[in-house]
């Protein structure tokens, strides 16, 4: 009887909005906000079944985690089939996911307009920059999303301006179009509550570990339909040989599709160091002043002190580039600082960081160190137990206690949505694919 009910979405110019409700047992995972996404292109002519995709892409994994059904007025038939494939991939990856059923009054199979365009989810980091380098002959539209690492909160307005300014400059220098999306996809869901319930099952947070491949790609659907984007790329984080539970993988992203658009998990055959190699080749041939942005602490340039900044700077050196020329303040004494931080558990590390440092270690075996400090660090890294470094890092105890308290909080003792749930079922049918 668990259910999530999606009201009919509305498209007002560039703004998509719809209400989402749930039965009492799932209410804790929703806030009182309606789902909302703002695009920079009109979506008023986009079919209703495509307009439903962004919100479905956010709520379906929550439903699957609870064995719940999802009810919607209309859905794009191609995306309905995609959801089956993504559900199978996620349920195969996580034992705690139970799956669920999608019901709709109508499935639609619209004819998309003129296409031929491509798009790329883009932040200016290593992975998305490598994907641009690989697909630059297609002149992809660079797509940036506000709502995950940069929240819709006004306090993050400055970060968003910095990101859009940097991406716009990158695009203008290469004659590319941009697309900027702003969504409350994590604030209309109660993300802290999701984290409280499911953190014990995943290596990262809910969205990174479960939802972001389907979620980010799905957000793009109305914009992609309006712009005629046939191929939509999302850069891989991991690579072949890494079997980590993660929300964006080939068996998820390559299955996401809707009328006129096929999504692609890009660069999975390359390790992170090999992606830096591709960027280094591009720097030497076309873009000597290229700067990357990967910092975990700030959007206006790289702090040069967080784990990701250090990891990227070391990787750039191993690819033959000087980090200081590409956005990273770095010098030889920093190697001792990196070692101390890793040994001291200063950074919270997951298995993805473990694999990335292992990738650096593998490349370091092939490269002659440029200094005594670099040699000493690589010798330490060769002997370091990376599994132990990961296990010794972690969030503060207070964070773990907070999650446990939220997880055990009771839901409402009444089911105020029972009448709405009953009404929603009337006239809806099970969505099945015709394979």
Short mmCIF file of C-alpha atoms in Angstrom, two decimals:
data_model
loop_
_atom_site.label_atom_id
_atom_site.label_comp_id
_atom_site.label_asym_id
_atom_site.label_seq_id
_atom_site.Cartn_x
_atom_site.Cartn_y
_atom_site.Cartn_z
CA UNK A 1 0.00 0.00 0.00
CA UNK A 2 3.05 2.28 0.03
CA UNK A 3 2.79 4.82 -2.78
CA UNK A 4 4.13 8.06 -4.17
CA UNK A 5 1.64 10.14 -6.15
CA UNK A 6 2.79 12.66 -8.77
CA UNK A 7 0.27 15.32 -9.76
CA UNK A 8 0.15 16.62 -13.33
CA UNK A 9 3.21 18.79 -14.03
CA UNK A 10 2.76 22.37 -15.21
CA UNK A 11 5.05 24.19 -17.63
CA UNK A 12 4.98 27.97 -17.35
CA UNK A 13 7.52 29.39 -19.76
CA UNK A 14 10.81 27.98 -18.52
CA UNK A 15 9.53 26.65 -15.18
CA UNK A 16 8.39 23.08 -14.50
CA UNK A 17 6.48 22.41 -11.29
CA UNK A 18 4.36 19.66 -9.78
CA UNK A 19 3.15 18.44 -6.42
CA UNK A 20 4.30 15.11 -5.02
CA UNK A 21 2.49 13.26 -2.23
CA UNK A 22 3.06 10.00 -0.43
CA UNK A 23 1.34 7.57 1.89
CA UNK A 24 2.07 8.11 5.56
CA UNK A 25 4.90 5.58 5.74
CA UNK A 26 6.84 7.53 3.08
CA UNK A 27 5.97 11.08 4.12
CA UNK A 28 9.20 11.43 6.05
CA UNK A 29 11.13 11.32 2.77
CA UNK A 30 9.29 14.32 1.29
CA UNK A 31 9.26 17.94 2.39
CA UNK A 32 6.35 20.33 1.86
CA UNK A 33 7.94 21.83 -1.27
CA UNK A 34 6.53 21.05 -4.71
CA UNK A 35 9.09 19.74 -7.19
CA UNK A 36 10.42 22.62 -9.29
CA UNK A 37 12.99 23.02 -12.06
CA UNK A 38 13.79 26.14 -14.06
CA UNK A 39 15.40 25.90 -17.49
CA UNK A 40 16.86 28.55 -19.75
CA UNK A 41 14.65 27.57 -22.69
CA UNK A 42 10.85 27.47 -22.95
CA UNK A 43 9.37 24.05 -22.21
CA UNK A 44 5.72 24.94 -22.86
CA UNK A 45 5.62 22.86 -26.06
CA UNK A 46 7.12 19.75 -24.45
CA UNK A 47 4.68 16.80 -24.18
CA UNK A 48 3.28 16.03 -20.74
CA UNK A 49 4.85 12.58 -20.67
CA UNK A 50 8.30 14.15 -21.10
CA UNK A 51 7.54 16.83 -18.51
CA UNK A 52 6.95 14.05 -15.99
CA UNK A 53 10.45 12.62 -16.46
CA UNK A 54 12.41 14.97 -14.15
CA UNK A 55 10.28 14.25 -11.09
CA UNK A 56 9.97 10.54 -11.85
CA UNK A 57 13.75 10.35 -12.05
CA UNK A 58 13.99 11.70 -8.49
CA UNK A 59 11.21 9.80 -6.73
CA UNK A 60 11.41 6.36 -8.33
CA UNK A 61 14.60 5.31 -6.48
CA UNK A 62 12.95 6.38 -3.21
CA UNK A 63 9.94 4.26 -4.09
CA UNK A 64 12.14 1.30 -5.03
CA UNK A 65 13.90 1.52 -1.67
CA UNK A 66 10.56 1.01 0.03
CA UNK A 67 8.78 -1.42 -2.29
CA UNK A 68 6.36 1.37 -3.19
CA UNK A 69 4.31 2.05 -6.31
CA UNK A 70 4.44 5.34 -8.22
CA UNK A 71 1.36 6.95 -9.80
CA UNK A 72 1.52 9.51 -12.59
CA UNK A 73 -0.98 10.92 -15.08
CA UNK A 74 1.15 10.45 -18.22
CA UNK A 75 4.62 9.16 -19.00
CA UNK A 76 6.79 8.97 -22.08
CA UNK A 77 6.71 5.33 -23.24
CA UNK A 78 10.42 5.18 -23.98
CA UNK A 79 11.26 6.49 -20.52
CA UNK A 80 8.88 4.00 -18.90
CA UNK A 81 10.89 1.20 -20.48
CA UNK A 82 14.09 2.89 -19.38
CA UNK A 83 12.88 2.96 -15.78
CA UNK A 84 12.44 -0.82 -15.87
CA UNK A 85 16.06 -1.25 -16.97
CA UNK A 86 17.42 1.24 -14.42
CA UNK A 87 15.35 -0.35 -11.65
CA UNK A 88 16.79 -3.76 -12.53
CA UNK A 89 20.33 -2.36 -12.46
CA UNK A 90 19.89 -0.61 -9.11
CA UNK A 91 18.09 -3.55 -7.48
CA UNK A 92 20.84 -5.84 -8.72
CA UNK A 93 23.41 -3.55 -7.14
CA UNK A 94 21.71 -2.99 -3.76
CA UNK A 95 20.02 -5.68 -1.69
CA UNK A 96 18.03 -3.12 0.32
CA UNK A 97 16.14 -1.92 -2.78
CA UNK A 98 12.86 -3.76 -3.16
CA UNK A 99 11.60 -2.36 -6.45
CA UNK A 100 8.13 -1.07 -7.25
CA UNK A 101 5.56 -0.58 -9.98
CA UNK A 102 4.81 2.46 -12.14
CA UNK A 103 1.15 3.17 -12.93
CA UNK A 104 -0.02 5.79 -15.45
CA UNK A 105 -3.33 6.78 -17.02
CA UNK A 106 -1.57 7.33 -20.34
CA UNK A 107 1.70 6.41 -22.01
CA UNK A 108 2.69 8.63 -24.89
CA UNK A 109 5.13 8.14 -27.74
CA UNK A 110 5.71 11.63 -29.15
CA UNK A 111 7.58 12.44 -32.33
CA UNK A 112 10.54 14.65 -31.39
CA UNK A 113 11.37 17.61 -33.57
CA UNK A 114 14.56 18.19 -35.53
CA UNK A 115 17.48 16.73 -33.60
CA UNK A 116 21.11 16.05 -34.33
CA UNK A 117 22.44 17.95 -31.31
CA UNK A 118 24.45 16.60 -28.40
CA UNK A 119 24.77 17.69 -24.78
CA UNK A 120 27.24 17.11 -21.96
CA UNK A 121 26.73 17.51 -18.23
CA UNK A 122 29.63 19.78 -17.40
CA UNK A 123 31.33 21.18 -14.30
CA UNK A 124 34.84 21.85 -15.56
CA UNK A 125 36.32 19.03 -13.49
CA UNK A 126 38.56 16.23 -14.71
CA UNK A 127 35.84 13.84 -15.84
CA UNK A 128 33.56 16.27 -17.68
CA UNK A 129 36.50 18.11 -19.26
CA UNK A 130 37.85 14.82 -20.56
CA UNK A 131 34.42 14.02 -22.01
CA UNK A 132 34.40 17.40 -23.74
CA UNK A 133 37.84 16.68 -25.19
CA UNK A 134 36.62 13.31 -26.47
CA UNK A 135 33.46 14.76 -28.07
CA UNK A 136 34.57 18.26 -29.00
CA UNK A 137 33.99 17.59 -32.71
CA UNK A 138 30.25 17.36 -31.88
CA UNK A 139 30.26 20.84 -30.28
CA UNK A 140 28.08 19.63 -27.40
CA UNK A 141 25.87 21.97 -25.42
CA UNK A 142 27.45 22.27 -21.96
CA UNK A 143 24.82 21.60 -19.29
CA UNK A 144 25.25 22.62 -15.66
CA UNK A 145 22.80 21.82 -12.86
CA UNK A 146 22.12 23.69 -9.66
CA UNK A 147 20.49 21.64 -6.94
CA UNK A 148 23.04 19.06 -5.84
CA UNK A 149 26.53 20.27 -4.90
CA UNK A 150 25.29 23.86 -5.30
CA UNK A 151 21.96 24.11 -3.49
CA UNK A 152 19.01 26.37 -4.40
CA UNK A 153 19.54 28.22 -1.11
CA UNK A 154 20.25 31.95 -1.65
CA UNK A 155 23.45 31.44 0.33
CA UNK A 156 24.76 29.50 -2.69
CA UNK A 157 23.94 32.22 -5.24
CA UNK A 158 27.58 33.27 -5.35
CA UNK A 159 28.76 29.73 -6.04
CA UNK A 160 26.24 29.39 -8.86
CA UNK A 161 27.36 32.67 -10.43
CA UNK A 162 30.96 31.48 -10.26
CA UNK A 163 30.11 28.16 -11.91
CA UNK A 164 27.95 29.65 -14.66
CA UNK A 165 30.54 32.35 -15.32
CA UNK A 166 33.35 29.82 -15.64
CA UNK A 167 31.32 27.45 -17.85
CA UNK A 168 30.10 30.34 -20.01
CA UNK A 169 33.69 31.51 -20.55
CA UNK A 170 34.84 28.00 -21.41
CA UNK A 171 31.93 27.65 -23.88
CA UNK A 172 32.40 31.08 -25.46
CA UNK A 173 36.08 30.40 -26.13
CA UNK A 174 35.08 27.27 -28.04
CA UNK A 175 31.90 28.48 -29.75
CA UNK A 176 29.63 26.24 -27.68
CA UNK A 177 26.11 26.70 -26.34
CA UNK A 178 25.29 26.37 -22.65
CA UNK A 179 22.25 25.22 -20.72
CA UNK A 180 21.77 26.05 -17.04
CA UNK A 181 19.17 24.20 -14.93
CA UNK A 182 18.10 25.09 -11.40
CA UNK A 183 16.14 22.50 -9.42
CA UNK A 184 15.09 21.71 -5.88
CA UNK A 185 15.44 17.98 -6.55
CA UNK A 186 17.14 17.40 -3.20
CA UNK A 187 15.25 19.91 -1.07
CA UNK A 188 11.79 18.72 -2.15
CA UNK A 189 13.01 15.30 -1.04
CA UNK A 190 14.11 15.12 2.58
CA UNK A 191 17.69 14.22 1.77
CA UNK A 192 18.91 14.19 5.40
CA UNK A 193 16.19 11.67 6.21
CA UNK A 194 17.15 9.53 3.21
CA UNK A 195 20.74 9.66 4.37
CA UNK A 196 19.72 8.73 7.90
CA UNK A 197 17.87 5.66 6.70
CA UNK A 198 20.16 4.39 3.99
CA UNK A 199 23.69 5.58 4.78
CA UNK A 200 24.41 2.23 6.42
CA UNK A 201 23.77 0.54 3.06
CA UNK A 202 25.89 2.80 0.83
CA UNK A 203 29.45 4.09 0.64
CA UNK A 204 28.48 7.72 0.04
CA UNK A 205 25.33 9.80 0.36
CA UNK A 206 21.90 8.85 -1.03
CA UNK A 207 22.13 10.90 -4.21
CA UNK A 208 25.72 10.02 -5.06
CA UNK A 209 25.33 6.32 -4.26
CA UNK A 210 21.82 5.74 -5.63
CA UNK A 211 20.11 8.61 -7.37
CA UNK A 212 22.34 10.93 -9.36
CA UNK A 213 22.78 9.09 -12.67
CA UNK A 214 19.06 8.74 -13.33
CA UNK A 215 18.30 11.95 -11.44
CA UNK A 216 20.61 14.37 -13.25
CA UNK A 217 19.94 12.93 -16.69
CA UNK A 218 16.20 12.91 -16.08
CA UNK A 219 16.26 16.58 -15.10
CA UNK A 220 17.52 17.36 -18.60
CA UNK A 221 14.62 15.71 -20.46
CA UNK A 222 12.36 18.73 -21.16
CA UNK A 223 15.35 20.88 -22.12
CA UNK A 224 16.81 18.14 -24.32
CA UNK A 225 13.46 17.66 -26.07
CA UNK A 226 13.12 21.42 -26.64
CA UNK A 227 16.69 21.75 -27.96
CA UNK A 228 16.72 18.62 -30.11
CA UNK A 229 19.50 16.90 -28.17
CA UNK A 230 19.79 13.32 -29.41
CA UNK A 231 22.90 12.25 -27.49
CA UNK A 232 23.35 13.26 -23.86
CA UNK A 233 26.66 12.44 -22.18
CA UNK A 234 27.47 12.16 -18.50
CA UNK A 235 31.12 11.64 -17.62
CA UNK A 236 32.11 8.49 -15.76
CA UNK A 237 33.52 8.80 -12.25
CA UNK A 238 34.84 5.24 -12.05
CA UNK A 239 36.28 2.95 -14.69
CA UNK A 240 36.39 -0.65 -15.85
CA UNK A 241 37.58 -2.97 -13.12
CA UNK A 242 36.01 -0.95 -10.31
CA UNK A 243 32.83 -2.66 -9.20
CA UNK A 244 31.60 -0.08 -6.73
CA UNK A 245 28.02 0.59 -5.75
CA UNK A 246 27.47 4.03 -7.26
CA UNK A 247 24.51 5.94 -8.65
CA UNK A 248 26.07 6.62 -12.06
CA UNK A 249 27.37 3.57 -13.95
CA UNK A 250 27.09 2.25 -17.51
CA UNK A 251 24.30 -0.16 -16.57
CA UNK A 252 22.31 2.81 -15.24
CA UNK A 253 23.13 5.78 -17.46
CA UNK A 254 23.28 3.92 -20.78
CA UNK A 255 19.72 2.73 -20.15
CA UNK A 256 18.28 6.23 -19.59
CA UNK A 257 16.39 7.41 -22.65
CA UNK A 258 13.22 9.16 -23.76
CA UNK A 259 11.63 10.26 -27.02
CA UNK A 260 14.44 11.58 -29.22
CA UNK A 261 17.26 11.25 -26.68
CA UNK A 262 19.71 8.51 -25.72
CA UNK A 263 22.00 8.98 -22.71
CA UNK A 264 25.60 7.79 -22.52
CA UNK A 265 27.94 7.03 -19.62
CA UNK A 266 31.15 8.40 -21.11
CA UNK A 267 34.82 7.59 -20.55
CA UNK A 268 34.34 4.42 -18.49
CA UNK A 269 37.18 2.73 -20.35
CA UNK A 270 39.66 5.32 -19.04
CA UNK A 271 41.08 5.54 -15.52
CA UNK A 272 41.19 8.98 -13.92
CA UNK A 273 44.87 9.23 -14.69
CA UNK A 274 44.23 8.34 -18.32
CA UNK A 275 41.58 11.07 -18.43
CA UNK A 276 44.20 13.50 -17.19
CA UNK A 277 46.47 12.22 -19.95
CA UNK A 278 43.77 13.05 -22.53
CA UNK A 279 43.41 16.53 -21.03
CA UNK A 280 47.20 16.97 -21.04
CA UNK A 281 47.29 16.14 -24.76
CA UNK A 282 44.54 18.70 -25.37
CA UNK A 283 46.42 21.29 -23.32
CA UNK A 284 49.57 20.78 -25.37
CA UNK A 285 47.74 20.87 -28.71
CA UNK A 286 44.91 23.37 -28.21
CA UNK A 287 44.51 24.87 -24.75
CA UNK A 288 47.74 25.80 -22.95
CA UNK A 289 45.87 28.00 -20.45
CA UNK A 290 43.17 25.47 -19.52
CA UNK A 291 42.23 25.48 -15.84
CA UNK A 292 40.31 22.72 -14.10
CA UNK A 293 37.89 23.16 -11.20
CA UNK A 294 37.59 20.20 -8.83
CA UNK A 295 37.71 21.70 -5.34
CA UNK A 296 35.52 20.25 -2.59
CA UNK A 297 35.54 23.52 -0.63
CA UNK A 298 34.94 26.39 -3.05
CA UNK A 299 33.77 27.20 -6.57
CA UNK A 300 35.95 30.25 -7.20
CA UNK A 301 39.14 28.49 -8.11
CA UNK A 302 40.71 25.58 -6.24
CA UNK A 303 41.70 25.86 -2.60
CA UNK A 304 44.72 23.64 -3.17
CA UNK A 305 44.34 22.11 0.32
CA UNK A 306 41.49 19.58 0.16
CA UNK A 307 41.95 15.93 -0.73
CA UNK A 308 40.52 16.33 -4.22
CA UNK A 309 42.71 19.33 -5.02
CA UNK A 310 45.82 17.49 -3.89
CA UNK A 311 44.84 14.32 -5.73
CA UNK A 312 44.25 16.28 -8.95
CA UNK A 313 47.50 18.24 -8.61
CA UNK A 314 49.52 15.04 -8.19
CA UNK A 315 47.72 13.52 -11.16
CA UNK A 316 48.52 16.54 -13.32
CA UNK A 317 52.20 16.18 -12.47
CA UNK A 318 52.09 12.53 -13.41
CA UNK A 319 50.58 13.52 -16.79
CA UNK A 320 53.43 15.94 -17.40
CA UNK A 321 51.67 19.20 -16.51
CA UNK A 322 52.54 21.75 -13.86
CA UNK A 323 49.54 22.10 -11.50
CA UNK A 324 50.17 25.80 -10.85
CA UNK A 325 49.55 26.50 -14.55
CA UNK A 326 46.14 24.81 -14.53
CA UNK A 327 44.42 26.03 -11.39
CA UNK A 328 46.20 24.36 -8.46
CA UNK A 329 48.61 26.07 -6.05
CA UNK A 330 51.13 23.31 -5.47
CA UNK A 331 54.80 22.87 -4.61
CA UNK A 332 57.04 20.04 -3.48
CA UNK A 333 56.57 20.58 0.29
CA UNK A 334 52.87 19.76 -0.21
CA UNK A 335 53.74 16.07 -0.57
CA UNK A 336 54.51 15.86 3.15
CA UNK A 337 51.20 17.58 3.90
CA UNK A 338 49.29 15.04 1.78
CA UNK A 339 50.93 12.13 3.56
CA UNK A 340 50.20 13.58 6.99
CA UNK A 341 46.53 14.17 6.12
CA UNK A 342 46.08 10.66 4.72
CA UNK A 343 47.82 9.00 7.66
CA UNK A 344 46.01 11.17 10.19
CA UNK A 345 42.52 10.44 8.87
CA UNK A 346 41.96 14.14 8.23
CA UNK A 347 39.83 13.53 5.13
CA UNK A 348 36.73 11.37 4.94
CA UNK A 349 37.58 8.80 2.29
CA UNK A 350 35.46 6.22 0.52
CA UNK A 351 36.27 3.35 -1.76
CA UNK A 352 36.27 5.62 -4.81
CA UNK A 353 39.14 7.67 -3.32
CA UNK A 354 40.93 4.44 -2.49
CA UNK A 355 40.81 3.40 -6.15
CA UNK A 356 41.91 6.84 -7.32
CA UNK A 357 44.97 6.87 -5.08
CA UNK A 358 45.71 3.32 -6.25
CA UNK A 359 45.51 4.62 -9.84
CA UNK A 360 48.02 7.35 -8.94
CA UNK A 361 50.28 4.74 -7.34
CA UNK A 362 50.16 2.63 -10.49
CA UNK A 363 51.21 5.56 -12.68
CA UNK A 364 53.89 6.68 -10.22
CA UNK A 365 55.67 3.37 -10.81
CA UNK A 366 56.16 4.42 -14.44
CA UNK A 367 57.31 8.01 -13.89
CA UNK A 368 60.68 9.27 -12.73
CA UNK A 369 60.13 11.59 -9.73
CA UNK A 370 61.03 15.23 -10.37
CA UNK A 371 62.32 15.93 -6.84
CA UNK A 372 63.38 14.29 -3.59
CA UNK A 373 60.04 15.21 -2.01
CA UNK A 374 58.11 13.66 -4.84
CA UNK A 375 60.25 10.52 -4.69
CA UNK A 376 59.72 10.19 -0.91
CA UNK A 377 55.95 10.54 -1.30
CA UNK A 378 55.72 7.98 -4.09
CA UNK A 379 57.83 5.54 -2.08
CA UNK A 380 55.49 6.00 0.89
CA UNK A 381 52.42 5.61 -1.34
CA UNK A 382 53.83 2.38 -2.80
CA UNK A 383 54.00 0.85 0.66
CA UNK A 384 50.83 2.41 2.12
CA UNK A 385 47.85 0.23 3.02
CA UNK A 386 45.08 2.15 1.24
CA UNK A 387 42.32 0.01 2.72
CA UNK A 388 43.51 0.91 6.20
CA UNK A 389 43.71 4.61 5.34
CA UNK A 390 40.07 4.49 4.19
CA UNK A 391 38.88 2.56 7.23
CA UNK A 392 40.61 4.98 9.60
CA UNK A 393 38.86 7.97 8.03
CA UNK A 394 35.19 8.74 8.57
CA UNK A 395 32.53 11.23 9.66
CA UNK A 396 32.42 12.51 13.24
CA UNK A 397 30.55 10.40 15.79
CA UNK A 398 27.95 13.17 16.18
CA UNK A 399 26.98 12.77 12.50
CA UNK A 400 26.51 9.02 12.91
CA UNK A 401 24.36 9.50 16.03
CA UNK A 402 22.21 12.11 14.26
CA UNK A 403 21.51 9.70 11.41
CA UNK A 404 20.60 6.92 13.82
CA UNK A 405 18.16 9.18 15.68
CA UNK A 406 16.42 10.29 12.49
CA UNK A 407 16.24 6.72 11.22
CA UNK A 408 14.38 5.59 14.33
CA UNK A 409 11.95 8.52 14.48
CA UNK A 410 8.30 7.35 14.17
CA UNK A 411 6.19 8.25 11.16
CA UNK A 412 2.75 9.76 11.52
CA UNK A 413 0.15 7.62 13.26
CA UNK A 414 -2.46 8.51 10.69
CA UNK A 415 -2.65 8.03 6.97
CA UNK A 416 -3.97 11.38 5.82
CA UNK A 417 -3.16 10.56 2.22
CA UNK A 418 -5.23 7.38 2.07
CA UNK A 419 -8.11 9.05 0.17
CA UNK A 420 -5.69 10.64 -2.31
CA UNK A 421 -3.95 7.31 -2.81
CA UNK A 422 -7.24 5.55 -3.43
CA UNK A 423 -8.32 8.20 -5.92
CA UNK A 424 -4.98 8.10 -7.70
CA UNK A 425 -5.33 4.37 -8.32
CA UNK A 426 -8.67 4.79 -10.05
CA UNK A 427 -8.28 4.55 -13.82
CA UNK A 428 -4.52 4.01 -13.76
CA UNK A 429 -2.86 1.02 -15.34
CA UNK A 430 0.34 -0.82 -14.82
CA UNK A 431 3.06 0.43 -17.15
CA UNK A 432 4.73 -2.47 -18.94
CA UNK A 433 7.22 -2.36 -21.77
CA UNK A 434 6.58 -4.06 -25.08
CA UNK A 435 9.89 -5.79 -25.65
#
